[in-house]
Each structure stands twice: as C-alpha cells, then as structure tokens.
C-alpha cells in the first residue's frame, strides 16, 4: 500500500478509537462534558487528516478543525458539517 494511504488508514483507526471512547463515556453522567468534547474533537481532527493524507494534501501541524476543513474545501471536497460546528469543537483540542 502507498505510504499516504497507509497514513490515512492509520488516522482513521485512531479516529475510530476516539469515537468509541466518546460513545462509551457519554453514557456515564459523571463524565464531564469537556472529556466528551475532547474525544469528539479528536475523532473529527483525525478523520479530516485521513482525508488530507488520502488526497495527498499537505498541511501543517494543527488542531484547528476549521483550517483543516478549508484545506479540503479548497480542493473541492465538501464536508457534511458547517464551519461553525467545527469551530465549536476547536477549544477542546490538546
């Protein structure tokens, strides 16, 4: 497999881990919402980066979901979410 596709698959596997953590933790009323949002942000970030890797779009190290989404949009790749939704998750990045 080509290196950029391997990296895309790796990023998707990591995103899936965060999504599963989110799903498990959201059922526990004692878990603080910031922990849930952290895992949501991480899942989205890793998913966006997977598409960037797959499309061989270069990007700088960032946790900014809006910036990542714009890189995709600039290449004609539309996302099923609005920038405002992504912007709401940005504060929960590491």
Coordinates of N, CA and C in Angstrom, one line a residue:
X1 N 0.9 -1.2 0.0 CA 0.0 0.0 0.0 C 0.9 1.2 0.0
X2 N 0.4 2.3 -0.7 CA 1.2 3.5 -0.7 C 1.3 4.2 0.6
X3 N 2.4 4.8 1.0 CA 2.5 5.4 2.3 C 1.5 6.4 2.7
X4 N 1.0 7.2 1.7 CA 0.0 8.2 2.1 C -1.4 7.5 2.4
X5 N -1.6 6.4 1.8 CA -2.9 5.7 2.1 C -2.7 4.9 3.4
X6 N -1.5 4.4 3.7 CA -1.3 3.8 5.0 C -1.5 4.8 6.1
X7 N -1.0 6.0 5.9 CA -1.2 7.1 6.9 C -2.7 7.4 7.1
X8 N -3.4 7.5 6.0 CA -4.8 7.8 6.0 C -5.6 6.7 6.8
X9 N -5.3 5.4 6.6 CA -5.9 4.3 7.3 C -5.6 4.4 8.8
X10 N -4.3 4.7 9.1 CA -3.9 4.8 10.5 C -4.7 5.9 11.2
X11 N -4.8 7.0 10.5 CA -5.5 8.1 11.1 C -7.0 7.8 11.3
X12 N -7.6 7.0 10.4 CA -9.0 6.6 10.6 C -9.1 5.6 11.7
X13 N -8.2 4.7 11.9 CA -8.2 3.8 13.0 C -8.2 4.5 14.4
X14 N -7.3 5.5 14.4 CA -7.2 6.4 15.6 C -8.5 7.2 15.9
X15 N -9.1 7.7 14.8 CA -10.3 8.4 14.9 C -11.4 7.5 15.5
X16 N -11.4 6.2 15.0 CA -12.4 5.3 15.5 C -12.3 5.0 17.0
X17 N -11.0 5.0 17.5 CA -10.8 4.8 18.9 C -11.4 6.0 19.7
X18 N -11.2 7.2 19.2 CA -11.8 8.3 19.9 C -13.3 8.3 19.8
X19 N -13.8 7.9 18.7 CA -15.3 7.8 18.6 C -15.9 6.8 19.5
X20 N -15.2 5.7 19.7 CA -15.7 4.6 20.6 C -15.6 5.1 22.0
X21 N -14.5 5.8 22.4 CA -14.4 6.4 23.7 C -15.5 7.4 24.0
X22 N -15.8 8.2 23.0 CA -16.9 9.2 23.1 C -18.2 8.4 23.4
X23 N -18.5 7.4 22.6 CA -19.8 6.6 22.7 C -19.9 6.0 24.1
X24 N -18.8 5.5 24.7 CA -18.8 4.8 26.0 C -19.0 5.8 27.1
X25 N -18.2 6.9 27.0 CA -18.2 7.9 28.1 C -19.5 8.7 28.1
X26 N -20.1 8.9 27.0 CA -21.4 9.8 27.0 C -22.5 9.1 27.8
X27 N -22.4 7.8 28.1 CA -23.4 7.1 28.8 C -23.3 7.3 30.3
X28 N -22.1 7.8 30.7 CA -21.8 8.0 32.2 C -22.1 9.4 32.6
X29 N -23.1 9.6 33.4 CA -23.5 11.0 33.8 C -22.4 11.7 34.6
X30 N -21.4 11.0 35.1 CA -20.4 11.6 35.9 C -19.2 12.1 35.1
X31 N -19.2 11.8 33.8 CA -18.1 12.2 33.0 C -18.4 13.7 32.6
X32 N -17.4 14.5 32.8 CA -17.5 15.9 32.5 C -17.6 16.1 30.9
X33 N -18.5 17.0 30.5 CA -18.7 17.2 29.1 C -17.4 17.6 28.3
X34 N -16.4 18.2 29.0 CA -15.2 18.6 28.3 C -14.4 17.3 27.9
X35 N -14.6 16.2 28.6 CA -13.9 15.0 28.2 C -14.6 14.4 27.0
X36 N -15.9 14.5 26.9 CA -16.6 14.0 25.7 C -16.2 14.9 24.5
X37 N -16.2 16.2 24.7 CA -15.9 17.1 23.6 C -14.5 16.9 23.1
X38 N -13.6 16.6 24.0 CA -12.2 16.3 23.6 C -12.2 15.1 22.7
X39 N -12.8 14.0 23.0 CA -12.8 12.8 22.1 C -13.5 13.1 20.8
X40 N -14.6 13.9 20.9 CA -15.3 14.3 19.6 C -14.4 15.1 18.7
X41 N -13.7 16.1 19.3 CA -12.7 16.9 18.6 C -11.6 16.0 17.9
X42 N -11.1 15.1 18.7 CA -10.0 14.3 18.3 C -10.5 13.4 17.1
X43 N -11.7 12.8 17.2 CA -12.2 12.0 16.2 C -12.4 12.7 14.9
X44 N -12.9 13.9 15.0 CA -13.1 14.8 13.8 C -11.7 15.2 13.2
X45 N -10.8 15.6 14.0 CA -9.5 16.0 13.6 C -8.8 14.9 12.8
X46 N -8.8 13.7 13.4 CA -8.1 12.6 12.8 C -8.8 12.1 11.5
X47 N -10.1 12.3 11.4 CA -10.9 11.9 10.2 C -10.5 12.9 9.1
X48 N -10.5 14.2 9.4 CA -10.1 15.2 8.4 C -8.7 15.0 7.9
X49 N -7.8 14.7 8.8 CA -6.4 14.4 8.4 C -6.3 13.2 7.6
X50 N -7.2 12.2 7.8 CA -7.2 11.0 7.0 C -7.5 11.3 5.5
X51 N -8.5 12.2 5.4 CA -8.9 12.6 4.0 C -7.7 13.4 3.4
X52 N -7.1 14.3 4.2 CA -6.0 15.0 3.6 C -4.8 14.1 3.2
X53 N -4.5 13.1 4.0 CA -3.5 12.2 3.7 C -3.8 11.4 2.4
X54 N -5.1 10.9 2.4 CA -5.5 10.1 1.2 C -5.5 11.0 -0.1
X55 N -5.8 12.2 0.0 CA -5.8 13.1 -1.2 C -4.4 13.7 -1.4
X56 N -3.4 13.4 -0.6 CA -2.1 13.9 -0.7 C -2.0 15.4 -0.6
X57 N -2.8 16.0 0.3 CA -2.9 17.4 0.5 C -2.0 17.7 1.7
X58 N -1.0 18.5 1.5 CA 0.0 18.8 2.6 C -0.7 19.8 3.5
X59 N -0.4 19.6 4.8 CA -0.9 20.5 5.8 C 0.2 20.6 6.9
X60 N 0.1 21.8 7.6 CA 1.0 22.0 8.8 C 0.4 21.4 10.0
X61 N 1.2 21.2 11.0 CA 0.7 20.6 12.3 C -0.3 21.6 12.9
X62 N -1.5 21.1 13.1 CA -2.5 22.0 13.6 C -3.6 21.1 14.2
X63 N -4.3 21.7 15.2 CA -5.5 21.0 15.7 C -6.8 21.8 15.3
X64 N -6.6 22.8 14.5 CA -7.7 23.7 14.1 C -8.6 23.0 13.0
X65 N -9.7 22.6 13.4 CA -10.6 21.9 12.5 C -11.1 22.7 11.4
X66 N -11.3 24.0 11.6 CA -11.7 24.9 10.5 C -10.6 25.0 9.5
X67 N -9.4 25.1 9.9 CA -8.3 25.2 9.0 C -8.1 23.9 8.1
X68 N -8.3 22.8 8.8 CA -8.2 21.5 8.1 C -9.3 21.4 7.1
X69 N -10.5 21.8 7.5 CA -11.7 21.7 6.6 C -11.5 22.6 5.4
X70 N -11.0 23.8 5.6 CA -10.8 24.7 4.5 C -9.8 24.2 3.5
X71 N -8.8 23.5 3.9 CA -7.8 22.9 3.0 C -8.6 21.9 2.1
X72 N -9.5 21.1 2.7 CA -10.3 20.2 1.9 C -11.2 21.0 0.9
X73 N -11.9 22.0 1.5 CA -12.8 22.8 0.7 C -12.1 23.4 -0.5
X74 N -10.9 23.9 -0.3 CA -10.1 24.5 -1.4 C -9.9 23.5 -2.5
X75 N -9.9 22.2 -2.3 CA -9.8 21.2 -3.3 C -11.1 20.6 -3.8
X76 N -12.2 21.3 -3.4 CA -13.5 20.8 -3.8 C -14.1 19.7 -3.1
X77 N -13.5 19.4 -1.9 CA -14.0 18.3 -1.1 C -15.0 18.9 0.0
X78 N -16.2 18.6 -0.2 CA -17.2 19.2 0.7 C -17.4 18.3 1.9
X79 N -17.7 18.9 3.1 CA -17.9 18.2 4.3 C -19.4 18.3 4.7
X80 N -19.8 17.3 5.5 CA -21.2 17.2 5.9 C -21.5 18.1 7.1
X81 N -20.6 19.0 7.5 CA -20.8 19.9 8.6 C -20.4 21.3 8.2
X82 N -20.9 22.2 9.0 CA -20.6 23.6 8.8 C -19.4 24.0 9.6
X83 N -18.7 25.1 9.1 CA -17.5 25.6 9.9 C -17.9 25.9 11.3
X84 N -19.1 26.5 11.5 CA -19.4 26.9 12.9 C -19.5 25.6 13.8
X85 N -19.9 24.5 13.3 CA -19.9 23.3 14.1 C -18.5 22.9 14.5
X86 N -17.6 23.0 13.5 CA -16.2 22.6 13.7 C -15.6 23.6 14.7
X87 N -15.9 24.9 14.6 CA -15.3 25.9 15.4 C -15.7 25.7 16.9
X88 N -16.9 25.1 17.1 CA -17.3 24.8 18.5 C -16.5 23.8 19.2
X89 N -15.9 22.9 18.4 CA -15.1 21.8 19.0 C -13.6 22.2 19.1
X90 N -13.2 23.3 18.4 CA -11.8 23.7 18.5 C -11.2 23.9 19.9
X91 N -12.0 24.5 20.8 CA -11.4 24.8 22.1 C -11.0 23.5 22.9
X92 N -11.5 22.4 22.5 CA -11.3 21.1 23.2 C -10.1 20.3 22.7
X93 N -9.4 20.9 21.7 CA -8.2 20.3 21.2 C -7.1 20.3 22.3
X94 N -6.1 19.5 22.1 CA -5.0 19.5 23.1 C -4.1 20.6 22.7

